[in-house]
mmCIF file of C-alpha atoms and ligand atoms in Angstrom:
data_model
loop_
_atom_site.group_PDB
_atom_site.id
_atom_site.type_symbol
_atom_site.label_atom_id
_atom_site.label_comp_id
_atom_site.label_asym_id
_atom_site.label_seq_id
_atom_site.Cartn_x
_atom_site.Cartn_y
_atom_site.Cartn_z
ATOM 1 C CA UNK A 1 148.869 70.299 122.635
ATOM 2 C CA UNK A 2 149.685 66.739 124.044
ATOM 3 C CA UNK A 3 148.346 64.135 121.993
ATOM 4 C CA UNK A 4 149.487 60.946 122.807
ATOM 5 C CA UNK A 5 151.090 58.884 119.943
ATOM 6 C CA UNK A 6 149.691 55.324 119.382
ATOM 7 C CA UNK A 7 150.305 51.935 117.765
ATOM 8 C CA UNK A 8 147.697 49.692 118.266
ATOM 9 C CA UNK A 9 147.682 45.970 117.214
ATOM 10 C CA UNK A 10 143.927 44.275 116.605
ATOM 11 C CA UNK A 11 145.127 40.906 116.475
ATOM 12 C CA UNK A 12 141.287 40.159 115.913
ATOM 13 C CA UNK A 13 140.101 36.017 116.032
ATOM 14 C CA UNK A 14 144.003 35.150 115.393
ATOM 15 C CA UNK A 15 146.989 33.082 117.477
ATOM 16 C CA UNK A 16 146.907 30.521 120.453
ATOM 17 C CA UNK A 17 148.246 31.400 123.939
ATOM 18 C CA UNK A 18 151.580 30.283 122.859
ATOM 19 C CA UNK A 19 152.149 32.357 119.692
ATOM 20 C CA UNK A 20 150.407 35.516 121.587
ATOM 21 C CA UNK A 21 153.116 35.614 124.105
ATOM 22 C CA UNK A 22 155.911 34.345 122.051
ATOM 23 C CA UNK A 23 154.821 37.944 119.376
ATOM 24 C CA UNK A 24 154.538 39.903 122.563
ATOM 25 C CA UNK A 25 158.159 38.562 123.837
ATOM 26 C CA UNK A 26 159.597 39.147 120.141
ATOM 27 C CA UNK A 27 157.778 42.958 120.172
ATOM 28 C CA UNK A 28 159.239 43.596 123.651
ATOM 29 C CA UNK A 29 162.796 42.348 122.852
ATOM 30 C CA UNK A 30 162.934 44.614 119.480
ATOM 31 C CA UNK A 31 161.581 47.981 121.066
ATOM 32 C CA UNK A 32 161.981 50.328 123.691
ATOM 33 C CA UNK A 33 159.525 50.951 126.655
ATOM 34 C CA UNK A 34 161.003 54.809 127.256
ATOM 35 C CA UNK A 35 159.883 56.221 124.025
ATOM 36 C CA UNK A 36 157.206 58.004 123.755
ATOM 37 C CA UNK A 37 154.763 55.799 121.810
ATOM 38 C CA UNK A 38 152.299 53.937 123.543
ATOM 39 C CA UNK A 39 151.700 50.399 122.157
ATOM 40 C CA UNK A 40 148.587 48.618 122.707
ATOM 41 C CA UNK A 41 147.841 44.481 122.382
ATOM 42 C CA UNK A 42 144.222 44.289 121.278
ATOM 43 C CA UNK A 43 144.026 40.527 121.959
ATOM 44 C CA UNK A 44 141.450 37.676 122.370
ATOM 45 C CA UNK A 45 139.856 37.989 125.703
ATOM 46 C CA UNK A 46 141.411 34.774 126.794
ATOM 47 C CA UNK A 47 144.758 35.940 126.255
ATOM 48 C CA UNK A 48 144.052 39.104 128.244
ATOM 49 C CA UNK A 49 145.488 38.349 131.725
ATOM 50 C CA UNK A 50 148.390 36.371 130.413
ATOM 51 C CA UNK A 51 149.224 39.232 128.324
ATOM 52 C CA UNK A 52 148.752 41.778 130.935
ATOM 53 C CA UNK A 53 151.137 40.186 133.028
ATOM 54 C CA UNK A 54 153.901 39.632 130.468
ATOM 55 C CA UNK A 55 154.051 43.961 130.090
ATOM 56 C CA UNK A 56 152.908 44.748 133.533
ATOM 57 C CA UNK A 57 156.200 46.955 134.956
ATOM 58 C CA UNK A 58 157.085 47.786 131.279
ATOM 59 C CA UNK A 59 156.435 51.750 130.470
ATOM 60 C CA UNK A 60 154.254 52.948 127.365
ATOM 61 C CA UNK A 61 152.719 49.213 127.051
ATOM 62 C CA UNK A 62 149.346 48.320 127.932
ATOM 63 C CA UNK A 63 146.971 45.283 126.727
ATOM 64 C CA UNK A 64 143.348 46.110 125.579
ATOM 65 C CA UNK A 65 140.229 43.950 124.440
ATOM 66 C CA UNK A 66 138.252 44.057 121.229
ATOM 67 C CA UNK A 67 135.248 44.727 122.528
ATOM 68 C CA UNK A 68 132.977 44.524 125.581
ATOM 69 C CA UNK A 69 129.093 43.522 126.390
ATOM 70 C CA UNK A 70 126.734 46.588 126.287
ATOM 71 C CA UNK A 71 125.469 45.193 129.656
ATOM 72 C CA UNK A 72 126.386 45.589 133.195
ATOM 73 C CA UNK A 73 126.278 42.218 134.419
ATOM 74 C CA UNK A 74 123.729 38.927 134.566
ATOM 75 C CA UNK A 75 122.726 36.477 133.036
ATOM 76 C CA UNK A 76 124.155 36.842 129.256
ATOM 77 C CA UNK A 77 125.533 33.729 128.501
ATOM 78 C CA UNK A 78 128.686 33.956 126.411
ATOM 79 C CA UNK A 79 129.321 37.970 126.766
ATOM 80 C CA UNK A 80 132.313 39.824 128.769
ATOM 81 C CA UNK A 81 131.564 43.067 130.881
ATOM 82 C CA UNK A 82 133.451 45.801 130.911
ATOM 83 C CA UNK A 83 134.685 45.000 135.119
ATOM 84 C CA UNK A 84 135.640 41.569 134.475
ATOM 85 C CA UNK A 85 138.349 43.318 131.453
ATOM 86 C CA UNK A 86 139.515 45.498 134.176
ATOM 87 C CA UNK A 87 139.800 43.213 136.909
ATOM 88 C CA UNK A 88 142.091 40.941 134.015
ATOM 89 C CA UNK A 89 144.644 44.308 134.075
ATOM 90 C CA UNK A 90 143.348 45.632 130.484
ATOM 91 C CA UNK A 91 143.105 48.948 129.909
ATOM 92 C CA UNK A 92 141.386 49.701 126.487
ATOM 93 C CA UNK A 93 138.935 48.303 124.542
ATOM 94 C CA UNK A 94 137.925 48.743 121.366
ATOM 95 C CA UNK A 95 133.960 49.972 120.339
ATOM 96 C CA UNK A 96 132.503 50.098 116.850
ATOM 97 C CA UNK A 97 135.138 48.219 115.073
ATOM 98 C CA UNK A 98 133.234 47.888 111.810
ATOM 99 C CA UNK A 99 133.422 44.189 111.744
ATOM 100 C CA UNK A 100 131.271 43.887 114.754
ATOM 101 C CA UNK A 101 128.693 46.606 113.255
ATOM 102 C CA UNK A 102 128.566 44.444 110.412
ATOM 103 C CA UNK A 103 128.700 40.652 111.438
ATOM 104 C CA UNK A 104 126.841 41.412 115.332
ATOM 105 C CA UNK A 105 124.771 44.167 113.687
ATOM 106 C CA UNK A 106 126.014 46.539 116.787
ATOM 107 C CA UNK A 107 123.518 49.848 116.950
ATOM 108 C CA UNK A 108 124.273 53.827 117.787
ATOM 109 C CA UNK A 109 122.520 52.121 121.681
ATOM 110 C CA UNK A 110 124.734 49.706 122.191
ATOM 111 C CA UNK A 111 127.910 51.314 121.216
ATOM 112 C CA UNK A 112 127.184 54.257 123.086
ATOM 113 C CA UNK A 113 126.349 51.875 126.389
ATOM 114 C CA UNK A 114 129.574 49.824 125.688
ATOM 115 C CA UNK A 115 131.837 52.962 125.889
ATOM 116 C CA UNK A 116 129.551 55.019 129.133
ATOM 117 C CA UNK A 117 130.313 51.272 130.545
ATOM 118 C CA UNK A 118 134.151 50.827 129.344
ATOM 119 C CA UNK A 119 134.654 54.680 131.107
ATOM 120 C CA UNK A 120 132.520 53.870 134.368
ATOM 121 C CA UNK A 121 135.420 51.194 134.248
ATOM 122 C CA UNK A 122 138.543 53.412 134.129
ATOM 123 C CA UNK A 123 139.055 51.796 130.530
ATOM 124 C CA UNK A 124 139.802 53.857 127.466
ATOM 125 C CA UNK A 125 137.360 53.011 124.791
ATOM 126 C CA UNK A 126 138.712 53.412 121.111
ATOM 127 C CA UNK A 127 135.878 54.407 119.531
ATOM 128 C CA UNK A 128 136.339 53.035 115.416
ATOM 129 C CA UNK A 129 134.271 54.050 112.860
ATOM 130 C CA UNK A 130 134.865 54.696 109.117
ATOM 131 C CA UNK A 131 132.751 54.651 105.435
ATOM 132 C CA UNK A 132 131.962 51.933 103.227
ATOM 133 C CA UNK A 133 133.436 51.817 99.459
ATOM 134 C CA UNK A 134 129.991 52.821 98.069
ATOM 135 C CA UNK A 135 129.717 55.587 100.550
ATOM 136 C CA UNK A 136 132.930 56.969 99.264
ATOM 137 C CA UNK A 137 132.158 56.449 95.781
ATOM 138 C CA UNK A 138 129.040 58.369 96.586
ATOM 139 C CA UNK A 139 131.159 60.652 97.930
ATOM 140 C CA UNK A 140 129.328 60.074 101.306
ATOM 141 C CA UNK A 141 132.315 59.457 103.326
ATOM 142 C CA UNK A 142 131.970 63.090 105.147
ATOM 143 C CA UNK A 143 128.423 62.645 105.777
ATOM 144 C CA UNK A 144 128.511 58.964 106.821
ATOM 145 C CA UNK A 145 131.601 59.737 109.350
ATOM 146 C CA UNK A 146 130.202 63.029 110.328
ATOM 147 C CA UNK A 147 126.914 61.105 111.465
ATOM 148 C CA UNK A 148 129.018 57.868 113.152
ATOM 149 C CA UNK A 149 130.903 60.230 115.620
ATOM 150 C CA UNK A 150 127.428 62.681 116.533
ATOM 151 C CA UNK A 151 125.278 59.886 117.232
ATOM 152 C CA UNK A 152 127.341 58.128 119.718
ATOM 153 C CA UNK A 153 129.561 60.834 121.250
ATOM 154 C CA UNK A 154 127.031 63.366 121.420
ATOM 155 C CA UNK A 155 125.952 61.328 124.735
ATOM 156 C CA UNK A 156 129.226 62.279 126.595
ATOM 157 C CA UNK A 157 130.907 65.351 127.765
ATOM 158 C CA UNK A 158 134.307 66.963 126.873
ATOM 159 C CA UNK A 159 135.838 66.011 130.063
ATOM 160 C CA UNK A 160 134.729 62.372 129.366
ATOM 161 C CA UNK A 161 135.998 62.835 125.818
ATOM 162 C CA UNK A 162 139.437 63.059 127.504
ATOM 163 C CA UNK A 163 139.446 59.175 128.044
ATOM 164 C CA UNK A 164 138.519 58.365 124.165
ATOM 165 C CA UNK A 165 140.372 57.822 121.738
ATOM 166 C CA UNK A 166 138.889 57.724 117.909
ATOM 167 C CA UNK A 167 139.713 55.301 114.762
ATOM 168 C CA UNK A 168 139.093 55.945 111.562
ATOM 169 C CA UNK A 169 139.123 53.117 109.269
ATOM 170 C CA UNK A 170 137.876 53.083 106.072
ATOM 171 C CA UNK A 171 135.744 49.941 105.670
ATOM 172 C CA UNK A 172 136.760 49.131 101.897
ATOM 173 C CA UNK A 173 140.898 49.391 103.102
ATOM 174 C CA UNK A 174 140.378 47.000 106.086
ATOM 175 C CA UNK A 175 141.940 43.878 105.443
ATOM 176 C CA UNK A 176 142.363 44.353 101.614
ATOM 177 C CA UNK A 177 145.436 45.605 101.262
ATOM 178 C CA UNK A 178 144.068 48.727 99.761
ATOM 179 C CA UNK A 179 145.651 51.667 101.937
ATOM 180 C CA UNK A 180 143.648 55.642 102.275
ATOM 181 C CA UNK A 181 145.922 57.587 100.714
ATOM 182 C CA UNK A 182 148.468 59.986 102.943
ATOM 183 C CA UNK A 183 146.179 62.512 101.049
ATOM 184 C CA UNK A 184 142.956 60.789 101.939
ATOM 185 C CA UNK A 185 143.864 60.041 105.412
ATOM 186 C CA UNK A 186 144.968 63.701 106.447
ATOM 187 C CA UNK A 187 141.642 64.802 105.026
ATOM 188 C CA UNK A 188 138.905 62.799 106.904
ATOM 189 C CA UNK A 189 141.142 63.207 110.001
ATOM 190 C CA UNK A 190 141.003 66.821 109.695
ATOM 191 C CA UNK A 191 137.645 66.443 109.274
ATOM 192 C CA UNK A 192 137.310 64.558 111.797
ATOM 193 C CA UNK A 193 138.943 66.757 114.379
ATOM 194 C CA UNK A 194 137.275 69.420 113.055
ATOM 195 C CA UNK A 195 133.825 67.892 113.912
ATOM 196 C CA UNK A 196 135.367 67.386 117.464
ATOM 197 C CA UNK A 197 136.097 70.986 117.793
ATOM 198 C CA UNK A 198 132.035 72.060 116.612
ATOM 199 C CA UNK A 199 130.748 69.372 119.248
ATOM 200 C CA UNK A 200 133.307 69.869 122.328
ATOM 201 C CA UNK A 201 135.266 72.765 121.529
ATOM 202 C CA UNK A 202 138.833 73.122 119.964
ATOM 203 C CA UNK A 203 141.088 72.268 122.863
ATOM 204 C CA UNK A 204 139.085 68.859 123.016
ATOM 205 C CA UNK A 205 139.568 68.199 119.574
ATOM 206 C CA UNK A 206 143.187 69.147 119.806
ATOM 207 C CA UNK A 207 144.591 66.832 122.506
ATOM 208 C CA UNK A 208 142.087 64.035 121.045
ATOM 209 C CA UNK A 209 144.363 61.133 119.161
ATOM 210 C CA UNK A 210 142.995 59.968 115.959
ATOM 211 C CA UNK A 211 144.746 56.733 114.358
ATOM 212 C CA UNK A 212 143.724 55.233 111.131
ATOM 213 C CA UNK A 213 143.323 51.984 110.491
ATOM 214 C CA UNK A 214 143.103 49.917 107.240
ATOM 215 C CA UNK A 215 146.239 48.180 105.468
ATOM 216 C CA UNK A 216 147.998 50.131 107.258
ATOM 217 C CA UNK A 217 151.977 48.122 107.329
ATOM 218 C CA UNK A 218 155.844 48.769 107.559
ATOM 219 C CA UNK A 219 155.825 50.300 103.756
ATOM 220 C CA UNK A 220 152.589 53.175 104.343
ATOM 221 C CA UNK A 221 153.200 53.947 108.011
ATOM 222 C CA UNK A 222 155.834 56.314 107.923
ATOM 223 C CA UNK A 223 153.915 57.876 105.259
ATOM 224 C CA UNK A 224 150.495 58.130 106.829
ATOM 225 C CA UNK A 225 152.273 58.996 110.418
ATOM 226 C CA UNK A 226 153.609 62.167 108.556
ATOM 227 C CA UNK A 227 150.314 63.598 108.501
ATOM 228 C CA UNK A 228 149.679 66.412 110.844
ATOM 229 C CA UNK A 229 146.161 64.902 111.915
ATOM 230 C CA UNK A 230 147.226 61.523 111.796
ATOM 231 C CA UNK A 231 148.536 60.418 115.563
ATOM 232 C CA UNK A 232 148.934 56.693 115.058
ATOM 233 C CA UNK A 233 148.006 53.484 113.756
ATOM 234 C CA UNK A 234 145.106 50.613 114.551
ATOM 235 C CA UNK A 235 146.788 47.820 112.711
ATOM 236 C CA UNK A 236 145.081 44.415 111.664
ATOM 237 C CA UNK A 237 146.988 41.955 109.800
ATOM 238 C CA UNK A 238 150.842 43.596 110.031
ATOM 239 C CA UNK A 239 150.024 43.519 113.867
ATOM 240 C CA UNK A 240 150.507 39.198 113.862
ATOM 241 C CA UNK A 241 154.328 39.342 112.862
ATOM 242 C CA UNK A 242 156.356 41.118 115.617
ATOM 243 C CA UNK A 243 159.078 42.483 112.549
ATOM 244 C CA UNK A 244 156.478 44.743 110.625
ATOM 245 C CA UNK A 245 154.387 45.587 114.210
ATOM 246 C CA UNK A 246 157.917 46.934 115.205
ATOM 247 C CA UNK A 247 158.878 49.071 111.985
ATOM 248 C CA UNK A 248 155.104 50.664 112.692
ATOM 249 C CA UNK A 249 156.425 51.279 115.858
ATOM 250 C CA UNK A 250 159.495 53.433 114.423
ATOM 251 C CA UNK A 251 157.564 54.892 112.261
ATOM 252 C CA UNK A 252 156.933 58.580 113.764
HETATM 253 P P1 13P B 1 144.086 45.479 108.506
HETATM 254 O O1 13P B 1 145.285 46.241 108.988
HETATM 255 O O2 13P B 1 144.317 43.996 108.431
HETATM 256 O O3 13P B 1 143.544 46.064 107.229
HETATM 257 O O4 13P B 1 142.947 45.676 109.613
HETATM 258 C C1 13P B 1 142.679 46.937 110.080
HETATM 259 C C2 13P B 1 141.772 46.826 111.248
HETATM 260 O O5 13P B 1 140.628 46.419 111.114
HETATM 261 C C3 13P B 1 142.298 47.198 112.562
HETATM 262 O O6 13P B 1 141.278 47.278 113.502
#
């Protein structure tokens, strides 16, 4: 088994030029490129280059982009194709994050295009999806993942699968402070690896990583990273100060 261990910042619509490089010079000073976690800057596409260059040499660091156009290239005014975020020196992008499914009303068609594209592009697509608090109070949540990760994925193969990583986060913890439980987490990513293993076999679903995402800080990391499914973090608002991004780091 080699899954690789991940701490992700989604800085989402947050920071100028200047504060993005001064929290990526603070998170570079305070860590250390040889271990073994890989940290990713999901930034604002125009910080992308600049932010690309500032880590290029540096081991285990890499710069990603929140999301890409579900179209090749042409005339859609205001979009960003997958080859343009290559050709800035990004190498992930995020897909599904549910506040683009719920603001930009993103379908099962386009996500599925935006991560065929974001692979076609030698960029890793983190693929996020997660349940709603009604769903869960429904007790849904199974069903409503379950469904998220067959109709997209279901398009690509287990060699492609290779290249993708997955985030669960839980829509009624993002950005409210309200945290899955260790308990809660370990379960959906179990079941979520477990769903893996039924549509691409076991060894797929065993080198896949699976981070959760959702309030997710420098108190509940170490926490959350204890669990056996759990292989990292997406993290939204304790991403924007380079002190608790750090911690999350050293949190394994
Ligand atoms: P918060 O960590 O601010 O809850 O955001 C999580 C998230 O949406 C990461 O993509």
């Amino acid at each position: 088994m080699s899954r690789t261990k991940i701490v992700a910042g989604n800085w989402k619509m947050n920071k100028t030029l200047n504060e993005a490089t001064a929290l990526v010079n603070e998170v570079l000073k305070n860590t250390n490129e040889f271990d073994e976690v890989q940290k990713i800057f999901f930034t604002p596409f125009p910080f992308l280059n600049d932010i690309s260059k500032q880590i290029s040499g540096k081991k285990n660091f890499s710069v990603g982009a929140q999301n890409c156009s579900e179209q090749v290239s042409g005339a859609f005014t205001g979009e960003v194709s997958a080859v343009m975020l290559k050709s800035t020196g990004c190498n992930y992008v995020l897909v599904g994050h549910s506040e683009r499914r719920e603001y930009f009303k993103e379908t099962k068609e386009q996500l599925t295009s935006k991560i065929k594209l974001a692979l076609d592009n030698d960029l890793k697509p983190v693929f996020c999806f997660g349940e709603k608090l009604a769903e869960r109070k429904n007790k849904l949540h199974f069903e409503i993942v379950a469904q998220q990760l067959k109709e997209v994925l279901s398009s690509f193969s287990a060699v492609q699968l290779k290249n993708i990583i997955l985030a669960y986060e839980p829509v009624w913890a993002i950005g409210t402070g309200e945290t899955a439980s260790p308990a809660q987490a370990q379960e959906m990513h179990r079941f979520v690896r477990d769903t893996i293993a039924e549509l691409f076999g076991t060894e797929t679903a065993l080198n896949i990583s699976i981070l959760y995402g959702g309030s997710c800080n420098a108190q509940n990391a170490q926490e959350l990273f204890a669990c056996p499914d759990v292989d990292g973090g997406l993290i939204g608002g304790a991403s924007l100060k380079a002190d608790d991004f750090c911690k999350i780091i050293y949190s394994f």
